[in-house]
Coordinates of C-alpha atoms in Angstrom, one line a residue:
Chain A
D1 CA 37.3 56.1 7.5
Q2 CA 34.0 56.4 5.4
Q3 CA 34.8 59.8 4.3
V4 CA 33.0 59.2 1.0
K5 CA 30.0 56.9 0.8
Q6 CA 28.0 55.6 -2.1
N7 CA 25.0 53.7 -0.3
S8 CA 23.5 51.9 -3.0
P9 CA 25.8 48.8 -4.1
S10 CA 24.0 48.1 -7.1
L11 CA 21.1 50.0 -9.5
S12 CA 19.3 48.4 -12.6
V13 CA 17.5 50.8 -15.2
Q14 CA 16.0 50.0 -18.3
E15 CA 17.8 51.6 -21.6
G16 CA 16.7 54.7 -22.5
R17 CA 15.7 56.1 -19.0
I18 CA 17.7 58.3 -16.5
S19 CA 20.5 56.4 -14.1
I20 CA 20.9 58.4 -10.9
L21 CA 23.7 57.7 -9.0
N22 CA 24.3 58.9 -5.4
C23 CA 27.4 60.0 -3.2
D24 CA 28.0 61.5 0.2
Y25 CA 30.6 62.8 1.7
T26 CA 31.6 64.1 5.2
N27 CA 34.9 66.1 4.5
S28 CA 33.8 69.6 4.1
M29 CA 37.3 70.3 2.8
F30 CA 36.7 68.4 -0.3
D31 CA 36.7 70.8 -2.7
Y32 CA 36.7 68.7 -5.8
F33 CA 34.7 65.9 -6.9
L34 CA 34.7 63.1 -9.9
W35 CA 33.2 60.2 -11.0
Y36 CA 34.9 57.1 -12.6
K37 CA 33.8 54.1 -14.2
K38 CA 34.9 50.8 -14.3
Y39 CA 34.5 47.8 -16.3
P40 CA 35.9 44.5 -15.0
A41 CA 39.3 43.8 -15.1
E42 CA 40.1 47.6 -16.3
G43 CA 41.3 50.4 -14.7
P44 CA 38.8 53.1 -13.6
T45 CA 38.1 55.6 -16.3
F46 CA 37.2 59.1 -15.9
L47 CA 33.7 60.3 -16.6
I48 CA 33.5 64.1 -15.2
S49 CA 34.5 66.1 -12.5
I50 CA 33.2 69.4 -10.4
S51 CA 34.5 71.6 -8.5
S52 CA 32.9 72.8 -5.3
I53 CA 32.3 76.4 -6.9
K54 CA 30.0 75.2 -9.2
D55 CA 26.8 73.3 -8.5
K56 CA 26.3 71.6 -11.9
N57 CA 28.5 70.5 -14.7
E58 CA 27.4 68.9 -17.8
D59 CA 29.2 66.9 -20.3
G60 CA 26.9 65.0 -23.1
R61 CA 24.8 62.2 -21.5
F62 CA 26.4 62.7 -18.4
T63 CA 25.7 65.6 -15.6
V64 CA 26.8 65.7 -12.4
F65 CA 25.0 67.8 -9.6
L66 CA 26.9 69.0 -6.2
N67 CA 24.7 70.2 -3.1
K68 CA 27.6 71.6 -0.7
S69 CA 25.4 72.1 2.2
A70 CA 24.0 68.4 2.0
K71 CA 27.5 67.2 1.2
H72 CA 25.9 65.1 -1.8
L73 CA 26.5 64.6 -5.4
S74 CA 24.5 62.9 -7.9
L75 CA 25.7 61.5 -11.5
H76 CA 22.7 61.6 -13.9
I77 CA 23.0 59.5 -17.3
V78 CA 20.4 60.2 -19.8
P79 CA 19.4 58.2 -21.8
S80 CA 20.8 55.2 -20.1
Q81 CA 22.4 52.7 -22.5
P82 CA 23.4 49.3 -22.4
G83 CA 27.1 50.1 -22.8
D84 CA 27.0 52.3 -19.7
S85 CA 26.5 49.0 -17.5
A86 CA 29.6 49.1 -15.3
V87 CA 30.9 50.1 -11.6
Y88 CA 30.6 54.0 -11.3
F89 CA 32.7 55.3 -8.3
C90 CA 32.4 59.0 -6.9
A91 CA 35.7 60.3 -5.7
A92 CA 36.7 63.3 -3.7
S93 CA 40.1 65.4 -3.2
D94 CA 41.0 68.4 -0.8
Y95 CA 43.6 70.2 -3.5
G96 CA 43.8 72.8 -0.6
S97 CA 45.5 70.9 1.9
G98 CA 49.0 69.7 0.9
N99 CA 47.9 69.5 -2.9
T100 CA 49.0 65.6 -3.2
G101 CA 46.3 64.9 -5.4
K102 CA 45.2 62.1 -3.2
L103 CA 41.7 60.7 -3.9
I104 CA 39.4 59.3 -1.7
F105 CA 37.1 56.3 -3.3
G106 CA 33.5 55.7 -2.5
Q107 CA 32.6 51.7 -2.5
G108 CA 31.2 52.1 -6.0
T109 CA 27.8 51.7 -7.3
T110 CA 27.3 48.4 -9.8
L111 CA 24.8 49.8 -12.8
Q112 CA 23.0 47.3 -15.1
V113 CA 21.0 48.9 -17.8
K114 CA 18.5 46.1 -19.3
P115 CA 17.9 46.8 -23.4
Chain B
E1 CA 44.9 58.8 -26.8
P2 CA 47.6 58.8 -24.5
E3 CA 47.2 55.7 -21.8
V4 CA 48.5 54.9 -18.8
T5 CA 50.3 51.1 -19.1
Q6 CA 50.9 49.1 -16.3
T7 CA 53.0 45.4 -16.5
P8 CA 52.0 42.4 -15.6
S9 CA 48.7 42.3 -16.0
H10 CA 48.8 39.6 -13.3
Q11 CA 51.3 38.4 -10.9
V12 CA 51.6 35.5 -8.7
T13 CA 54.1 35.1 -6.2
Q14 CA 55.0 33.1 -3.0
M15 CA 54.5 34.7 0.3
G16 CA 57.7 36.3 1.5
Q17 CA 58.7 37.0 -2.3
E18 CA 59.7 40.4 -3.3
V19 CA 57.3 41.9 -6.2
I20 CA 57.8 45.2 -8.1
L21 CA 54.9 46.4 -10.5
R22 CA 55.5 48.7 -13.3
C23 CA 53.8 51.4 -14.6
V24 CA 54.5 54.0 -17.6
P25 CA 52.5 57.3 -17.0
I26 CA 51.5 59.7 -19.3
S27 CA 54.6 61.4 -20.5
N28 CA 53.4 65.2 -19.7
H29 CA 52.3 64.3 -16.6
L30 CA 54.3 64.8 -13.4
Y31 CA 52.3 63.5 -10.4
F32 CA 51.9 59.9 -9.9
Y33 CA 50.0 57.4 -7.7
W34 CA 49.6 54.2 -6.5
Y35 CA 46.0 52.8 -5.5
R36 CA 45.0 49.1 -4.8
Q37 CA 41.5 47.5 -4.6
I38 CA 41.0 44.3 -3.0
L39 CA 38.5 41.9 -4.2
G40 CA 34.9 43.5 -3.3
Q41 CA 36.4 46.9 -1.3
K42 CA 36.7 50.1 -2.7
V43 CA 39.3 51.8 -4.5
E44 CA 42.3 52.4 -1.7
F45 CA 44.9 55.2 -2.0
L46 CA 48.6 54.0 -1.5
V47 CA 50.9 56.9 -2.2
S48 CA 51.1 60.1 -4.4
F49 CA 54.7 60.6 -6.3
Y50 CA 56.0 64.0 -7.6
N51 CA 59.5 65.3 -8.2
N52 CA 61.0 62.3 -7.1
E53 CA 59.6 61.9 -4.0
I54 CA 56.9 60.8 -2.0
S55 CA 54.1 63.8 -1.2
E56 CA 51.6 61.8 0.5
K57 CA 51.2 58.3 1.7
S58 CA 48.7 56.4 3.3
E59 CA 48.7 54.0 6.5
I60 CA 48.7 50.9 4.5
F61 CA 52.1 52.2 2.7
D62 CA 54.4 50.6 5.5
D63 CA 57.9 49.8 5.6
Q64 CA 57.4 46.7 3.2
F65 CA 56.3 49.5 0.2
S66 CA 58.6 51.4 -2.1
V67 CA 58.5 53.4 -5.1
E68 CA 60.8 54.7 -7.7
R69 CA 60.9 56.6 -10.8
P70 CA 64.4 55.1 -11.8
D71 CA 64.0 56.8 -15.2
G72 CA 62.4 59.3 -17.1
S73 CA 59.4 57.0 -17.9
N74 CA 58.8 54.7 -15.6
F75 CA 57.2 54.2 -12.1
T76 CA 57.6 51.1 -9.8
L77 CA 55.8 50.0 -7.0
K78 CA 58.2 47.0 -5.0
I79 CA 56.3 44.8 -1.9
R80 CA 59.4 43.6 -0.1
S81 CA 58.0 40.9 1.7
T82 CA 54.7 40.0 0.3
K83 CA 51.6 38.9 2.8
L84 CA 48.5 37.2 1.7
E85 CA 46.8 40.2 2.1
D86 CA 48.6 42.3 -0.5
S87 CA 46.6 40.1 -3.0
A88 CA 45.0 42.9 -4.7
M89 CA 44.3 45.2 -7.7
Y90 CA 47.2 47.4 -8.3
F91 CA 46.2 50.4 -10.3
C92 CA 48.8 53.2 -11.2
A93 CA 47.6 56.6 -12.3
S94 CA 49.2 59.8 -13.0
S95 CA 47.8 63.3 -13.5
E96 CA 49.1 66.9 -15.2
D97 CA 48.8 68.7 -12.1
S98 CA 47.4 67.6 -8.1
G99 CA 44.7 70.7 -8.6
N100 CA 41.1 70.1 -10.1
T101 CA 42.2 67.7 -12.9
E102 CA 41.6 64.1 -13.0
A103 CA 43.8 61.1 -12.8
F104 CA 44.2 58.5 -15.3
F105 CA 44.4 55.2 -14.4
G106 CA 46.1 52.3 -15.6
Q107 CA 44.6 49.0 -16.3
G108 CA 45.8 47.4 -13.1
T109 CA 48.1 44.7 -12.1
R110 CA 46.2 41.9 -10.4
L111 CA 48.7 40.6 -7.6
T112 CA 47.9 37.1 -6.4
V113 CA 49.7 36.0 -3.0
V114 CA 49.9 31.8 -2.6

């Protein structure tokens, strides 16, 4: 049941450059999307979110873009820093149905930012 | 900054034994969750809990699993008879609301069943 997919298991970028992490989803009922960052042996840490009524949300170096027609979202990190090296998870929720707060996660993308 | 705390950080148990994983959610949050991540796999939803009852559970959350909020602060996950395949990182999370708000995760409990 791959409702949320992150097709790139890993990404390597140079410090200062842009990192673009991608996520696709299949469930058109999803109406809220989140990005989490995870370091080894720690829990996921919330980064940024976007509601389906928007197509862009920005928070400092992090911007999330949502393309509902393509069922695709992306996380842009500009400029990338070595401390950004972690696993990034895309997550989605269908708050309109049942409203339980359940999140569906993608498989994660490991980002390495090289100094 | 308020955070979700989980204990223990690592639990080793023998197959067939019962384990209880403990969590203290953020104090003003009303929605509580358990997720797990088997090594190398995605984070999977187990159960959501609101108003002292389960609001949704996944197919993973079978009769061997149960959750409880025994007092005003703790939220526990019990596995009655552990199997080898229960070995995973278990994450507790909480949120203020269930709609359009982020869930905050604890640091996880690594459960190893031997």
